């Protein structure tokens, strides 16, 4: 079980029967608004309240890596494009939809919806 705390800490709970073990996986120092696993569960996207997107690879137990940083408009949401986990799509508050290469954060395509986006 992965979850995040207000302080921007990513936790992992290993639960077996009535026992559990907690581990701190990453501390990104920004409140995390959403966690999204890739379809094959090898990559976890962390989207912060401030609009930054990080990747975390549970099998490698390393640090979270900043993939996308909010520029002119905060990222409101991000998700993987399926099949696979090579690309992700994001949307900003200003209505810009972008497709990203997860390997290095290269923006491959963008579309402006010309409308402000909000979470419902």
PDB file of C-alpha atoms in Angstrom:
ATOM      1  CA  UNK A   1       0.000   0.000   0.000  1.00  0.00           C
ATOM      2  CA  UNK A   2       1.463   3.361  -1.073  1.00  0.00           C
ATOM      3  CA  UNK A   3       0.174   6.638   0.309  1.00  0.00           C
ATOM      4  CA  UNK A   4       1.360  10.190   0.817  1.00  0.00           C
ATOM      5  CA  UNK A   5       1.234  12.633   3.683  1.00  0.00           C
ATOM      6  CA  UNK A   6       0.636  16.380   3.658  1.00  0.00           C
ATOM      7  CA  UNK A   7       4.352  17.036   3.984  1.00  0.00           C
ATOM      8  CA  UNK A   8       5.155  15.394   0.630  1.00  0.00           C
ATOM      9  CA  UNK A   9       6.359  12.078   1.976  1.00  0.00           C
ATOM     10  CA  UNK A  10       5.626   8.881   0.045  1.00  0.00           C
ATOM     11  CA  UNK A  11       5.062   5.911   2.369  1.00  0.00           C
ATOM     12  CA  UNK A  12       4.872   2.188   1.679  1.00  0.00           C
ATOM     13  CA  UNK A  13       3.043  -0.188   4.008  1.00  0.00           C
ATOM     14  CA  UNK A  14       3.840  -3.878   3.632  1.00  0.00           C
ATOM     15  CA  UNK A  15       0.874  -5.700   5.169  1.00  0.00           C
ATOM     16  CA  UNK A  16       0.895  -9.409   5.916  1.00  0.00           C
ATOM     17  CA  UNK A  17      -1.794 -11.003   8.071  1.00  0.00           C
ATOM     18  CA  UNK A  18      -2.075  -8.773  11.158  1.00  0.00           C
ATOM     19  CA  UNK A  19       1.483  -7.428  10.882  1.00  0.00           C
ATOM     20  CA  UNK A  20       2.666  -4.426   8.933  1.00  0.00           C
ATOM     21  CA  UNK A  21       5.913  -2.635   8.217  1.00  0.00           C
ATOM     22  CA  UNK A  22       6.102   1.027   7.215  1.00  0.00           C
ATOM     23  CA  UNK A  23       8.854   2.464   5.013  1.00  0.00           C
ATOM     24  CA  UNK A  24       9.472   6.020   3.843  1.00  0.00           C
ATOM     25  CA  UNK A  25      10.135   5.830   0.103  1.00  0.00           C
ATOM     26  CA  UNK A  26      10.626   9.456  -0.891  1.00  0.00           C
ATOM     27  CA  UNK A  27      10.352  12.968   0.493  1.00  0.00           C
ATOM     28  CA  UNK A  28       9.677  15.572  -2.192  1.00  0.00           C
ATOM     29  CA  UNK A  29       8.959  18.445   0.229  1.00  0.00           C
ATOM     30  CA  UNK A  30       5.708  19.390  -1.545  1.00  0.00           C
ATOM     31  CA  UNK A  31       2.197  18.151  -0.702  1.00  0.00           C
ATOM     32  CA  UNK A  32       1.234  15.305  -3.058  1.00  0.00           C
ATOM     33  CA  UNK A  33      -2.223  15.621  -4.607  1.00  0.00           C
ATOM     34  CA  UNK A  34      -2.352  12.304  -6.484  1.00  0.00           C
ATOM     35  CA  UNK A  35      -0.544   9.004  -7.019  1.00  0.00           C
ATOM     36  CA  UNK A  36      -0.987   7.084 -10.294  1.00  0.00           C
ATOM     37  CA  UNK A  37       0.543   3.684 -11.076  1.00  0.00           C
ATOM     38  CA  UNK A  38       1.562   2.726 -14.601  1.00  0.00           C
ATOM     39  CA  UNK A  39      -0.458  -0.148 -16.138  1.00  0.00           C
ATOM     40  CA  UNK A  40       2.348  -2.616 -15.349  1.00  0.00           C
ATOM     41  CA  UNK A  41       2.911  -1.166 -11.830  1.00  0.00           C
ATOM     42  CA  UNK A  42       6.593  -0.391 -12.449  1.00  0.00           C
ATOM     43  CA  UNK A  43       6.344   3.424 -12.235  1.00  0.00           C
ATOM     44  CA  UNK A  44       4.389   5.663  -9.896  1.00  0.00           C
ATOM     45  CA  UNK A  45       3.549   9.248 -10.906  1.00  0.00           C
ATOM     46  CA  UNK A  46       3.392  11.731  -8.037  1.00  0.00           C
ATOM     47  CA  UNK A  47       1.550  14.989  -8.792  1.00  0.00           C
ATOM     48  CA  UNK A  48       2.037  17.788  -6.261  1.00  0.00           C
ATOM     49  CA  UNK A  49      -0.296  20.575  -5.172  1.00  0.00           C
ATOM     50  CA  UNK A  50       2.171  23.033  -6.728  1.00  0.00           C
ATOM     51  CA  UNK A  51       1.937  21.368 -10.140  1.00  0.00           C
ATOM     52  CA  UNK A  52       5.149  19.361 -10.294  1.00  0.00           C
ATOM     53  CA  UNK A  53       5.172  15.741 -11.499  1.00  0.00           C
ATOM     54  CA  UNK A  54       7.660  13.177 -10.162  1.00  0.00           C
ATOM     55  CA  UNK A  55       8.284   9.546 -11.072  1.00  0.00           C
ATOM     56  CA  UNK A  56       9.109   6.845  -8.543  1.00  0.00           C
ATOM     57  CA  UNK A  57      10.140   3.284  -9.425  1.00  0.00           C
ATOM     58  CA  UNK A  58       9.233   0.978  -6.506  1.00  0.00           C
ATOM     59  CA  UNK A  59      11.477  -1.881  -7.693  1.00  0.00           C
ATOM     60  CA  UNK A  60      14.530   0.393  -7.618  1.00  0.00           C
ATOM     61  CA  UNK A  61      13.741   1.904  -4.190  1.00  0.00           C
ATOM     62  CA  UNK A  62      15.451   5.106  -5.225  1.00  0.00           C
ATOM     63  CA  UNK A  63      14.426   8.698  -4.886  1.00  0.00           C
ATOM     64  CA  UNK A  64      11.533  10.288  -6.717  1.00  0.00           C
ATOM     65  CA  UNK A  65      12.764  12.013  -9.880  1.00  0.00           C
ATOM     66  CA  UNK A  66      11.302  15.336 -11.013  1.00  0.00           C
ATOM     67  CA  UNK A  67       9.815  14.774 -14.460  1.00  0.00           C
ATOM     68  CA  UNK A  68       7.803  17.928 -15.105  1.00  0.00           C
ATOM     69  CA  UNK A  69       7.895  21.278 -13.377  1.00  0.00           C
ATOM     70  CA  UNK A  70       5.066  23.773 -13.399  1.00  0.00           C
ATOM     71  CA  UNK A  71       5.943  26.651 -15.687  1.00  0.00           C
ATOM     72  CA  UNK A  72       3.279  29.175 -16.595  1.00  0.00           C
ATOM     73  CA  UNK A  73       0.424  27.039 -15.298  1.00  0.00           C
ATOM     74  CA  UNK A  74       0.234  24.300 -12.690  1.00  0.00           C
ATOM     75  CA  UNK A  75      -0.327  20.710 -13.722  1.00  0.00           C
ATOM     76  CA  UNK A  76      -3.750  19.743 -12.488  1.00  0.00           C
ATOM     77  CA  UNK A  77      -3.537  16.041 -13.295  1.00  0.00           C
ATOM     78  CA  UNK A  78      -1.363  13.478 -15.036  1.00  0.00           C
ATOM     79  CA  UNK A  79      -1.811   9.870 -16.108  1.00  0.00           C
ATOM     80  CA  UNK A  80      -0.125   7.208 -18.199  1.00  0.00           C
ATOM     81  CA  UNK A  81      -0.987   6.663 -21.864  1.00  0.00           C
ATOM     82  CA  UNK A  82      -1.668   2.989 -22.369  1.00  0.00           C
ATOM     83  CA  UNK A  83      -0.630   0.463 -23.417  1.00  0.00           C
ATOM     84  CA  UNK A  84       2.733   0.538 -21.688  1.00  0.00           C
ATOM     85  CA  UNK A  85       4.369   3.128 -19.500  1.00  0.00           C
ATOM     86  CA  UNK A  86       6.504   5.064 -21.960  1.00  0.00           C
ATOM     87  CA  UNK A  87       4.322   8.188 -22.147  1.00  0.00           C
ATOM     88  CA  UNK A  88       2.140  10.255 -19.858  1.00  0.00           C
ATOM     89  CA  UNK A  89      -0.435  12.946 -20.491  1.00  0.00           C
ATOM     90  CA  UNK A  90      -0.989  16.012 -18.330  1.00  0.00           C
ATOM     91  CA  UNK A  91      -3.459  18.857 -18.184  1.00  0.00           C
ATOM     92  CA  UNK A  92      -2.848  22.295 -16.723  1.00  0.00           C
ATOM     93  CA  UNK A  93      -5.300  24.603 -15.009  1.00  0.00           C
ATOM     94  CA  UNK A  94      -5.185  26.859 -18.091  1.00  0.00           C
ATOM     95  CA  UNK A  95      -6.379  23.967 -20.301  1.00  0.00           C
ATOM     96  CA  UNK A  96      -3.177  22.854 -21.976  1.00  0.00           C
ATOM     97  CA  UNK A  97      -3.015  19.092 -22.608  1.00  0.00           C
ATOM     98  CA  UNK A  98       0.498  17.709 -23.115  1.00  0.00           C
ATOM     99  CA  UNK A  99       2.018  14.320 -23.952  1.00  0.00           C
ATOM    100  CA  UNK A 100       5.387  13.599 -22.311  1.00  0.00           C
ATOM    101  CA  UNK A 101       8.119  11.017 -22.737  1.00  0.00           C
ATOM    102  CA  UNK A 102       8.630   9.516 -19.279  1.00  0.00           C
ATOM    103  CA  UNK A 103      12.264   8.672 -19.894  1.00  0.00           C
ATOM    104  CA  UNK A 104      13.457  12.276 -19.794  1.00  0.00           C
ATOM    105  CA  UNK A 105      10.404  14.559 -19.581  1.00  0.00           C
ATOM    106  CA  UNK A 106      10.490  15.638 -23.235  1.00  0.00           C
ATOM    107  CA  UNK A 107       7.221  17.255 -24.334  1.00  0.00           C
ATOM    108  CA  UNK A 108       6.116  15.441 -27.494  1.00  0.00           C
ATOM    109  CA  UNK A 109       2.825  17.163 -28.200  1.00  0.00           C
ATOM    110  CA  UNK A 110       0.499  19.791 -26.785  1.00  0.00           C
ATOM    111  CA  UNK A 111      -3.019  21.009 -27.379  1.00  0.00           C
ATOM    112  CA  UNK A 112      -4.608  24.109 -25.871  1.00  0.00           C
ATOM    113  CA  UNK A 113      -8.290  23.613 -25.038  1.00  0.00           C
ATOM    114  CA  UNK A 114      -8.777  27.400 -24.650  1.00  0.00           C
ATOM    115  CA  UNK A 115     -10.747  26.818 -21.449  1.00  0.00           C
ATOM    116  CA  UNK A 116      -9.830  26.749 -17.770  1.00  0.00           C
ATOM    117  CA  UNK A 117      -9.860  23.235 -16.307  1.00  0.00           C
ATOM    118  CA  UNK A 118     -10.975  22.254 -12.802  1.00  0.00           C
ATOM    119  CA  UNK A 119     -11.298  19.070 -10.805  1.00  0.00           C
ATOM    120  CA  UNK A 120     -14.864  17.882 -10.262  1.00  0.00           C
TER     121      UNK A 120
END
